[in-house]
Coordinates of C-alpha atoms in Angstrom, one line a residue:
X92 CA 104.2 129.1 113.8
X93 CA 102.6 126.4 111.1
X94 CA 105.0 125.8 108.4
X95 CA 104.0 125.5 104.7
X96 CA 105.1 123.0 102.4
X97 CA 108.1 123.5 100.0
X98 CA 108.3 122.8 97.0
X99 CA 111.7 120.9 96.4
X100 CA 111.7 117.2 94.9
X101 CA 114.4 115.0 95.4
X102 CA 113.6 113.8 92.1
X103 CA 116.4 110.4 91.6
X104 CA 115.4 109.4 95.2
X105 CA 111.7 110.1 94.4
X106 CA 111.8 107.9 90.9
X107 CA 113.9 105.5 92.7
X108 CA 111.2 104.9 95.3
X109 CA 108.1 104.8 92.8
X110 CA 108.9 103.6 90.4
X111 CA 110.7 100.1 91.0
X112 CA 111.0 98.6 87.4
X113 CA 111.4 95.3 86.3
X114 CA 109.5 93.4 89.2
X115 CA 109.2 90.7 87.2
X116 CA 111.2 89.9 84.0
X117 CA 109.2 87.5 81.9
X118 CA 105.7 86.6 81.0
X119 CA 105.2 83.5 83.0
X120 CA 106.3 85.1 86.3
X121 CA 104.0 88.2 85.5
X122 CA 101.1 86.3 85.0
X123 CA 101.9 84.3 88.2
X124 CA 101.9 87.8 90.4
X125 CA 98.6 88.7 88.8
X126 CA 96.9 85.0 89.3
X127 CA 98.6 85.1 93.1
X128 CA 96.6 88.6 93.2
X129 CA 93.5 87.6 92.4
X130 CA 94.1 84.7 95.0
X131 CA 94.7 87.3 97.6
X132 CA 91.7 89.5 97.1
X133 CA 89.6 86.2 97.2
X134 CA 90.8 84.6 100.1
X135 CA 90.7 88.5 102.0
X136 CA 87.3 88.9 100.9
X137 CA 86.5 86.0 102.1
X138 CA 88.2 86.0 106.0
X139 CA 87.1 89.6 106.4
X140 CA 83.5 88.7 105.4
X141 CA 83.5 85.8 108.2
X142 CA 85.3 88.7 110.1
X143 CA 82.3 90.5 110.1
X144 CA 79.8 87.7 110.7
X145 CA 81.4 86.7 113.9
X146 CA 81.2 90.1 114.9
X147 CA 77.7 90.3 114.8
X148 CA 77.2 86.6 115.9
X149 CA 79.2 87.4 119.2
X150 CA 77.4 90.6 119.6
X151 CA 74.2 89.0 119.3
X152 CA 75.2 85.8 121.4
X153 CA 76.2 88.3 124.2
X154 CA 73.5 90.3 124.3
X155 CA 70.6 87.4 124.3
X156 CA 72.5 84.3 125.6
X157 CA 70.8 84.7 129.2
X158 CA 67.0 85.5 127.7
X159 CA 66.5 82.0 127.8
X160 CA 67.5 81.5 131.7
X161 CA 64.6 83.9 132.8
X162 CA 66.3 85.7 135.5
X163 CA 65.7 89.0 137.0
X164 CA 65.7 92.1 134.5
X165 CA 69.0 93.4 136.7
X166 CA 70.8 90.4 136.8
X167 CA 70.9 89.8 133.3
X168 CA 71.6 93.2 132.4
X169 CA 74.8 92.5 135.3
X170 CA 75.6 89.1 133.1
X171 CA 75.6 90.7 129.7
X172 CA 78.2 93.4 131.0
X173 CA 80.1 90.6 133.1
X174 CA 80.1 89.3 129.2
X175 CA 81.1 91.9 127.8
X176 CA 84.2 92.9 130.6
X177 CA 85.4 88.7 130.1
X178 CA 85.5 88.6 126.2
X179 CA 87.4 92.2 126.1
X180 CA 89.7 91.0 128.9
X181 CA 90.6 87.6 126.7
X182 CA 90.7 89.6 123.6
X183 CA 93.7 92.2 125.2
X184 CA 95.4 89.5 126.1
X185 CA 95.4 87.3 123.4
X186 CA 97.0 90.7 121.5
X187 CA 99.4 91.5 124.0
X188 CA 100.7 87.9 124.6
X189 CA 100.7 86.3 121.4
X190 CA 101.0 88.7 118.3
X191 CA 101.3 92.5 120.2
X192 CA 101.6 93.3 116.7
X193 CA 98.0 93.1 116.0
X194 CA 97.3 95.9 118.9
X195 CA 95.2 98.4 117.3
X196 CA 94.1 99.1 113.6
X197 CA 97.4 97.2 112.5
X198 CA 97.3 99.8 109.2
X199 CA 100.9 101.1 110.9
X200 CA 102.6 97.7 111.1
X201 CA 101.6 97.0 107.4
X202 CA 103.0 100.3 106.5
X203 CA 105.9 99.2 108.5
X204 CA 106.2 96.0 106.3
X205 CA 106.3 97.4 103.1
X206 CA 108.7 100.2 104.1
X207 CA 110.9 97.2 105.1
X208 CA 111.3 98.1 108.8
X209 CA 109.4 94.5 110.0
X210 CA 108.3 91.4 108.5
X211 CA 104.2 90.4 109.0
X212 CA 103.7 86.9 111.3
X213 CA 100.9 86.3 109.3
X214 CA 100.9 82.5 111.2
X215 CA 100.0 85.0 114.1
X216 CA 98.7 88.1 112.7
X217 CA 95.7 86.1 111.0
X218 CA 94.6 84.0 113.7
X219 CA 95.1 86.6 116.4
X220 CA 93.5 89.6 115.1
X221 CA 90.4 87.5 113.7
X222 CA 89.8 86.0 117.2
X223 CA 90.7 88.4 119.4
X224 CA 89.7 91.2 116.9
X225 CA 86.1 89.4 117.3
X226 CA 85.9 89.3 121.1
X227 CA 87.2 93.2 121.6
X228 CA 84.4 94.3 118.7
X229 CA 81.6 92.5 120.7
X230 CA 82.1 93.6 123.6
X231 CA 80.6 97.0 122.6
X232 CA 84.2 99.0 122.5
X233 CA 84.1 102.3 119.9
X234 CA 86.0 100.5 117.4
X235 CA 86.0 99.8 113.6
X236 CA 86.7 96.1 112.0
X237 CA 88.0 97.9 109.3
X238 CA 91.7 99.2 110.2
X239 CA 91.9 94.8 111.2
X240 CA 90.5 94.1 107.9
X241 CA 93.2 95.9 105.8
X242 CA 96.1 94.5 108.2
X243 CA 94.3 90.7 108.3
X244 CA 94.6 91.2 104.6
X245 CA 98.1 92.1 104.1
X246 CA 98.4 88.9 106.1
X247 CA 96.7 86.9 103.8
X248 CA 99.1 88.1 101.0
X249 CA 102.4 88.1 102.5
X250 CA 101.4 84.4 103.4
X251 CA 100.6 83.9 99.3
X252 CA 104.0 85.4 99.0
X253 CA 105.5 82.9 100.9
X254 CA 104.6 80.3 98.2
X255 CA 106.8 81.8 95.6
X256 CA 110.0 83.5 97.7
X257 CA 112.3 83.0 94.9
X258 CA 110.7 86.6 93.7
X259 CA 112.5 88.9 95.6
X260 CA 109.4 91.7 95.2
X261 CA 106.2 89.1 95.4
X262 CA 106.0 90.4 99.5
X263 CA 105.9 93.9 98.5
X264 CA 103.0 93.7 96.1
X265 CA 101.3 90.9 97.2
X266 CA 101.2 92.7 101.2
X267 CA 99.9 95.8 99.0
X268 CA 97.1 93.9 96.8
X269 CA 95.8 92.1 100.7
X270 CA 95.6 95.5 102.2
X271 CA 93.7 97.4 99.7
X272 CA 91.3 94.0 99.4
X273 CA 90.5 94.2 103.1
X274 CA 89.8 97.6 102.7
X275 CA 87.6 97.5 100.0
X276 CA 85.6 94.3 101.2
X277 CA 85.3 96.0 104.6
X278 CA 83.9 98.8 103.0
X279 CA 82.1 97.2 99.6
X280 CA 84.0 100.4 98.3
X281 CA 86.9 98.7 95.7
X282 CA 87.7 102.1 94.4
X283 CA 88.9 103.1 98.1
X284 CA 90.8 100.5 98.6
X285 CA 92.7 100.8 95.3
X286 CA 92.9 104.9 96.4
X287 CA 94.3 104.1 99.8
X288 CA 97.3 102.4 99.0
X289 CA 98.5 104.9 96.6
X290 CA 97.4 107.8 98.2
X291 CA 97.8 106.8 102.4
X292 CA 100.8 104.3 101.8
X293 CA 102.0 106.4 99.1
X294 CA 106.0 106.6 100.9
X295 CA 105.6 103.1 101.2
X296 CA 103.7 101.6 98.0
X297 CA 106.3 100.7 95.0
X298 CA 104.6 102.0 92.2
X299 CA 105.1 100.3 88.5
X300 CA 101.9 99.6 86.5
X301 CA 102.4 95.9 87.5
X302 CA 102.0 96.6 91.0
X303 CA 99.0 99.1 90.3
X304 CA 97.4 96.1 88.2
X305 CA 98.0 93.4 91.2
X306 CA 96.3 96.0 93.8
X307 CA 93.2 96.5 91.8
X308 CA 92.9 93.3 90.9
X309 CA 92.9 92.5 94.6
X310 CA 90.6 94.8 95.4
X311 CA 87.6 93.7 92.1
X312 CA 88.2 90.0 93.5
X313 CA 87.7 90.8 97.2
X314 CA 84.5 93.1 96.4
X315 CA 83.2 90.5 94.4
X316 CA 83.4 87.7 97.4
X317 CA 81.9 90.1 99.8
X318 CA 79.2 91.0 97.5
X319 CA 78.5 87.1 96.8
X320 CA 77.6 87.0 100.7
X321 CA 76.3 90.1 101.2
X322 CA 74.5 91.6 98.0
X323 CA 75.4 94.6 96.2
X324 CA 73.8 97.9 98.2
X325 CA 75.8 100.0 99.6
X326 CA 76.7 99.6 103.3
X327 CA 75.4 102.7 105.0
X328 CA 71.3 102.7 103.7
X329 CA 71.3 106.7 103.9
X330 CA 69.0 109.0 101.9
X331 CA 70.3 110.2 98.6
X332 CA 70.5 113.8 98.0
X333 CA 70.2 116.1 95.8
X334 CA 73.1 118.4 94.6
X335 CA 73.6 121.5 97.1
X336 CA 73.7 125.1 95.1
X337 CA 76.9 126.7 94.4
X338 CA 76.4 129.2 96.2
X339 CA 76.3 127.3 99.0
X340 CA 80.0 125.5 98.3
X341 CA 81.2 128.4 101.1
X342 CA 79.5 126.5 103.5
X343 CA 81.3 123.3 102.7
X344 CA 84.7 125.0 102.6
X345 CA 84.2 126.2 106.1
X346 CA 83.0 122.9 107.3
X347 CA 86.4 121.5 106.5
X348 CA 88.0 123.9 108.0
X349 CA 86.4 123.4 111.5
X350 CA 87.3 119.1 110.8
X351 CA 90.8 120.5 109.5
X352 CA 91.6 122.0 113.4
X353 CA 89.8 118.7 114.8
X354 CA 91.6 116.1 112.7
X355 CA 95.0 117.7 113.6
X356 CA 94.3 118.1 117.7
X357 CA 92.2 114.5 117.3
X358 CA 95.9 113.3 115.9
X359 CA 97.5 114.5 118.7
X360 CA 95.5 113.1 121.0
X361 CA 95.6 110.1 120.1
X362 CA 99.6 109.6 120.2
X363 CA 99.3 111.3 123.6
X364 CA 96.6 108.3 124.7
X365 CA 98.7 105.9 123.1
X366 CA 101.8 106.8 124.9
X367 CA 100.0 106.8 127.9
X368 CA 98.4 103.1 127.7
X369 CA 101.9 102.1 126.7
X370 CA 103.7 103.3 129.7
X371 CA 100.8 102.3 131.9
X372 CA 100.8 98.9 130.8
X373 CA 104.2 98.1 130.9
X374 CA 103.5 94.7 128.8
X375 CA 102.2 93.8 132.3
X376 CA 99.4 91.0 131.7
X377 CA 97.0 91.7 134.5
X378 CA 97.3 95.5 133.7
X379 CA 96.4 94.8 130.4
X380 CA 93.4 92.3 131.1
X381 CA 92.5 94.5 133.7
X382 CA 92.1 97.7 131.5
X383 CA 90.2 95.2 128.7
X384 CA 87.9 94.3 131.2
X385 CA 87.2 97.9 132.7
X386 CA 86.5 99.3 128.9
X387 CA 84.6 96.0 128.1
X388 CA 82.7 96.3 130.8
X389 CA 81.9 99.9 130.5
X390 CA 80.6 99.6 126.8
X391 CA 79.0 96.9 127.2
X392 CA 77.1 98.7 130.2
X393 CA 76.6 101.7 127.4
X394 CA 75.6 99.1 124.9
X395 CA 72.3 98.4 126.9
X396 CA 71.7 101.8 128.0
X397 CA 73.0 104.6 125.8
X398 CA 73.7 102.0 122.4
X399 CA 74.6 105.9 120.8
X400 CA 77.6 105.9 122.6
X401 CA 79.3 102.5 122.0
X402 CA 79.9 100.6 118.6
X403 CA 81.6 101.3 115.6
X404 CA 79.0 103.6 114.8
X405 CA 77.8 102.5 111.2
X406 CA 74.3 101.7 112.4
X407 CA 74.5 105.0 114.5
X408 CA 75.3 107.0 111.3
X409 CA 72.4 105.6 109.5
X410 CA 69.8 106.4 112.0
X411 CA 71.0 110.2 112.6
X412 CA 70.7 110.6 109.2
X413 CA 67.2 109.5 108.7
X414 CA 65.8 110.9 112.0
X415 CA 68.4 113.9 112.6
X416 CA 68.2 115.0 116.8
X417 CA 69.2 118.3 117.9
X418 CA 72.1 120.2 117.0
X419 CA 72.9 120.6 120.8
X420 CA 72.4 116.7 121.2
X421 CA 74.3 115.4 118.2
X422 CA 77.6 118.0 119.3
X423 CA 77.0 117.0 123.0
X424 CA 77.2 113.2 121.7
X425 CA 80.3 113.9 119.6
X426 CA 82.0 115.2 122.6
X427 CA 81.5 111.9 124.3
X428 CA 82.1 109.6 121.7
X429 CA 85.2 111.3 121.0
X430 CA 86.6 110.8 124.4
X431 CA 85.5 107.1 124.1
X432 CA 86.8 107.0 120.2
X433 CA 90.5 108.4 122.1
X434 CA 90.5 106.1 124.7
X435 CA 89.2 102.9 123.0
X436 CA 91.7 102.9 120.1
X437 CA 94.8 103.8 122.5
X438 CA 94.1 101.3 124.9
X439 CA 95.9 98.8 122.6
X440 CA 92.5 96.8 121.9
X441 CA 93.1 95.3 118.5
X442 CA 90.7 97.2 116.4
X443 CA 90.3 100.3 114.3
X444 CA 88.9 104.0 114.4
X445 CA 87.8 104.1 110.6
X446 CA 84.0 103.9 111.3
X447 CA 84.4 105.7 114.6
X448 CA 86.1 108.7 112.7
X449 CA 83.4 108.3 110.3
X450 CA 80.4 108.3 112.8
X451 CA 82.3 111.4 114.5
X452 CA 82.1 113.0 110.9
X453 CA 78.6 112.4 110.8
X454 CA 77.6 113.7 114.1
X455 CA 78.9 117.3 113.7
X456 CA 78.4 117.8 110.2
X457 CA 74.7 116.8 110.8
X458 CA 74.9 119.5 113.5
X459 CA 76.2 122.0 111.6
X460 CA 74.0 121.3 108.6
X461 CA 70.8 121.7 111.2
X462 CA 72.5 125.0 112.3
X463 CA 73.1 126.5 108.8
X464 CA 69.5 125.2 107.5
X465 CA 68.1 127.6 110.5
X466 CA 70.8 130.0 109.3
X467 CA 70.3 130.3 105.6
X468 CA 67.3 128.1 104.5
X469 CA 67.8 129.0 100.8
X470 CA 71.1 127.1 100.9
X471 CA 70.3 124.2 102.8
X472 CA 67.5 122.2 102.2
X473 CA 69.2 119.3 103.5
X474 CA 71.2 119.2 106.5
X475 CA 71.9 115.3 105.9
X476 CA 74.6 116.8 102.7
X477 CA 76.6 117.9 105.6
X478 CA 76.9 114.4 107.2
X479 CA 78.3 112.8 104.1
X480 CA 80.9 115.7 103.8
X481 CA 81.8 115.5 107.2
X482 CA 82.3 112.0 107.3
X483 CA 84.9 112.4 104.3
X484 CA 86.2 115.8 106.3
X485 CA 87.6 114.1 109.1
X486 CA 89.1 111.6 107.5
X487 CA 90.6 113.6 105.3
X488 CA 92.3 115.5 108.0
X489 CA 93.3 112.6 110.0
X490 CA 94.5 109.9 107.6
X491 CA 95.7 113.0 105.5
X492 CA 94.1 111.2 102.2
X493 CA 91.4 113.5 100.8
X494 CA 90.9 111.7 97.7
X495 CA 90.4 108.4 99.3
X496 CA 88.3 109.7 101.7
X497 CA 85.6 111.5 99.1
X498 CA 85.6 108.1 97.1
X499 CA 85.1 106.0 100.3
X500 CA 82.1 108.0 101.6
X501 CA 80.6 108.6 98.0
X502 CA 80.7 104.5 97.8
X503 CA 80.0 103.8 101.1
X504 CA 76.8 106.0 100.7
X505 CA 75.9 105.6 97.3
X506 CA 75.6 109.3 97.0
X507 CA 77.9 110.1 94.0
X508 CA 76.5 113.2 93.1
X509 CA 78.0 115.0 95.8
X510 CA 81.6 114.4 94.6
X511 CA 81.6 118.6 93.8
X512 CA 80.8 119.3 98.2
X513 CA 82.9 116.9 98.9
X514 CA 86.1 117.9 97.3
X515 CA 85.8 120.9 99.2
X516 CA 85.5 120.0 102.1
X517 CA 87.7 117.4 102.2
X518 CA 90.3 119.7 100.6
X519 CA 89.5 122.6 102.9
X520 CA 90.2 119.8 106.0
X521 CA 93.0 118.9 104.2
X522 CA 95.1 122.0 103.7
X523 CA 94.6 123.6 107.5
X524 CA 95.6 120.0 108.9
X525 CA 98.4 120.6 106.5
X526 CA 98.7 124.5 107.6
X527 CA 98.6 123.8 111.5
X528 CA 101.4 121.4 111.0
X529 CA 99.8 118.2 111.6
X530 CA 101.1 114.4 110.5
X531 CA 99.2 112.2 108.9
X532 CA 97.7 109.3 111.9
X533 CA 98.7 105.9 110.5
X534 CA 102.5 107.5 109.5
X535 CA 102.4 108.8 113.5
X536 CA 101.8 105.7 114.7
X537 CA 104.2 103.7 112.8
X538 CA 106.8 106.3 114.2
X539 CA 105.8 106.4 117.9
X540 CA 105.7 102.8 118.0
X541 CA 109.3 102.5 116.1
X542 CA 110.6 105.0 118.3
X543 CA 109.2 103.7 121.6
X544 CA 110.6 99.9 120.2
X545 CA 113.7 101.5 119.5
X546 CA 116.8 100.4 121.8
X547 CA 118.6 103.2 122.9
X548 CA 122.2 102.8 121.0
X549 CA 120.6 102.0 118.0
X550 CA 120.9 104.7 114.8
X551 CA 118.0 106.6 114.0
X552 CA 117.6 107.0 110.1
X553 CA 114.2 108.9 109.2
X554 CA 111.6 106.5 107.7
X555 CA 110.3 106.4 104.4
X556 CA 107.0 107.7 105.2
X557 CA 108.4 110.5 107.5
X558 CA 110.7 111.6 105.3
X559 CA 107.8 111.9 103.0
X560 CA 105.6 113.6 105.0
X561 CA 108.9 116.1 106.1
X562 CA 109.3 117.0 102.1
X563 CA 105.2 117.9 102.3
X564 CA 105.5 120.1 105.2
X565 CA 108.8 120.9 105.9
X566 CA 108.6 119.6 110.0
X567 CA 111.2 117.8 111.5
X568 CA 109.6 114.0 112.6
X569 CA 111.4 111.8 114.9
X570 CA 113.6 109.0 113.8
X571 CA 112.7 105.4 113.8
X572 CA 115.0 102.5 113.2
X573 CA 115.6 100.2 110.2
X574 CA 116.2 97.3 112.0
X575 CA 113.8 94.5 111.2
X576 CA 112.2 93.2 114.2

């Protein structure tokens, strides 16, 4: 039976938590947090923007490397996927051997470090996830470079904090400012990136209007690095709309309530994947480069002969927006990239599901915009509305951050004006992920992976961000330790 959530607030603990005063004391060492900020955000902006340009490089070497050695149509297909199965296989590895802290997005371990249950390796986390983060990505996997971006930059800043340790709370924040500038220069969305640390990381995020200054600081410096290299348009080049009719918000609302049952079961499935990669691999090396090279190989085969069912999906979203397929089609291809979405992102590869969740988004809500156009043609003139808000529906239901999730797709898409569908679908998504009882992922994962970590004598105090998510709903979590690994 889905519990609801309660409305008791431990209100000392709750002030306590957010709102930490007297970071720093004087004006010198504030104005040294906020210059240290800005550094962050730059030098984020700047990694995750070479991030993404070795991405595409290694794509692009992959794929037309053996044009020039004029061999058989089938044998270079065979060498490109060979390519493909070798640069996943090195990329697993390099996670699992060096930094196994960079498997997956990495959003959970930063969470993890400003809850205080780890420290960040950032003289592994950096060079790892960049190089093996680039090798996985190419291959043709379904994974996002933005979940990497937001842990590469709360690298970035807990390594700035390590140049002035004598402040006891320059980590916190300056981990904080890095992971809101990788998400915002990921994205080009600054306003996301601000909104996800207070809203996602909201158990974990010490709030003071010091700390809020140093994050969007952060975030304006890394925007304005990535828009230096790569201009100022908006990153998905999608139609823009015109504003839907009221009386077609109904629509909307039940939208988010078909992504509010998806998000919560998509959840689920994913610790249920996760747990099963884990006990499969056993931090066994050859299982591990074996499965890299089996999913490298696979995509990579998909990447040359179905290219809808492998990549991150931004380009995908793009071009089902402009030339929309069949309802039928677009749900059939949802199926099928969300078993590759589920298996990709629990494998332990060291990337992210942000644009996968997003292209997943797109795909029904396109479908169910085509369906509801046939339906009731005087409400929907443009099934393409229905994309947008589905894209911010899942994520809303997943990540459990509606607010961030409207902003993101309204920057991402440059389609502002439909901040009124969007809030309710995205709210909608929101409450029956909420109703059915469902945890937020990134909160999940930090859990699962604490508890699996966990020795077995060891005590078991609740997390911060469980014990968050327990006040919103009311449902017991599991434990994790407080040791600091």
């Amino acid at each position: 039976m889905p519990r609801f959530a309660n409305m008791h607030f431990p209100l000392k603990g709750l002030l306590k938590h957010r709102l930490t005063p007297g970071f720093f004391t004087s004006q010198p060492d504030y104005l040294v947090l906020l210059s240290l900020s800005a550094v962050v955000g730059a030098l984020a902006g700047l990694i995750v923007s070479m991030f993404e340009a070795a991405i595409h490089l290694m794509t692009d070497q992959r794929l037309h490397f053996f044009d020039s050695w004029q061999l058989p149509v089938g044998i270079t297909a065979l060498l490109v996927i060979l390519a493909g199965a070798l640069v996943a296989a090195v990329g697993f590895v390099l996670t699992a051997k060096l930094a196994p802290e960079t498997s997956g997005s990495g959003i959970p371990h930063v969470e993890g470090a400003l809850d205080g249950l780890h420290d960040i390796r950032w003289w592994r986390v950096l060079p790892v996830k960049f190089v093996a983060g680039v090798l996985t990505l190419s291959s043709g996997m379904v994974l996002g470079r933005e979940g990497p971006s937001v842990q590469i930059g709360g690298a970035v800043g807990r390594m700035c904090a390590a140049l002035i340790s004598k402040y006891p709370y320059a980590p916190h924040v300056l981990t904080a400012s890095g992971a809101a500038a990788g998400l915002a220069a990921a994205f080009n969305a600054p306003l996301a990136g601000i909104l996800f640390i207070i809203e996602e990381m909201r158990p974990q995020f010490r709030y003071n209007f010091t700390s809020f200054k140093c994050v969007t600081l952060a975030s304006l410096m890394a925007t304005i690095v990535l828009r230096y290299f790569h201009g100022q348009d908006a990153v998905m080049d999608i139609p823009t709309f015109q504003v839907p009719p009221l009386g077609s918000l109904w629509l909307f609302l039940l939208l988010g309530i078909i992504f509010g049952v998806i998000g919560t079961y998509f959840n689920l499935w994913v610790l249920h994947c996760t747990a099963f990669f884990k006990r499969y691999h056993r931090n066994n090396i050859l299982r591990v480069a074996s499965t890299g090279a089996a999913l490298g190989g696979l995509f990579a085969l998909f990447q040359l002969y179905l290219p809808s069912i492998s990549g991150g999906g931004v380009a995908l979203i793009t071009e089902f927006v402009r030339e929309p397929m069949a309802w039928g089609i677009m749900v059939l291809i949802f199926v099928v990239r969300l078993v590759a979405t589920l298996g990709c992102f629990s494998s332990g590869a060291p990337g992210g599901v942000f644009a996968p969740m997003l292209a997943l988004g797109t795909l029904l809500g396109l479908a169910y915009g085509t369906v509801a156009a046939g339906l009731f043609p005087s409400l929907v003139a443009e099934p393409g509305v229905y994309a947008v808000a589905g894209m911010g529906a899942l994520f809303a239901a997943t990540v459990r951050a509606p607010v961030t999730g409207i902003i993101l797709v309204v920057e991402m898409t440059d389609n502002y004006q439909l901040i009124m569908p969007l809030l309710m679908t995205c709210l909608g998504a929101t409450f029956i992920a909420q109703a059915l009882g469902g945890s937020p992922l990134y909160s999940a994962l930090l859990t699962q992976s604490l508890s699996t970590n966990a020795p077995p004598a060891a005590p078991t105090p609740t997390t911060a961000s469980a014990a968050a998510e327990t006040a919103d709903n009311n449902i017991p979590v599991a434990s994790a330790p407080t040791k600091t690994e």
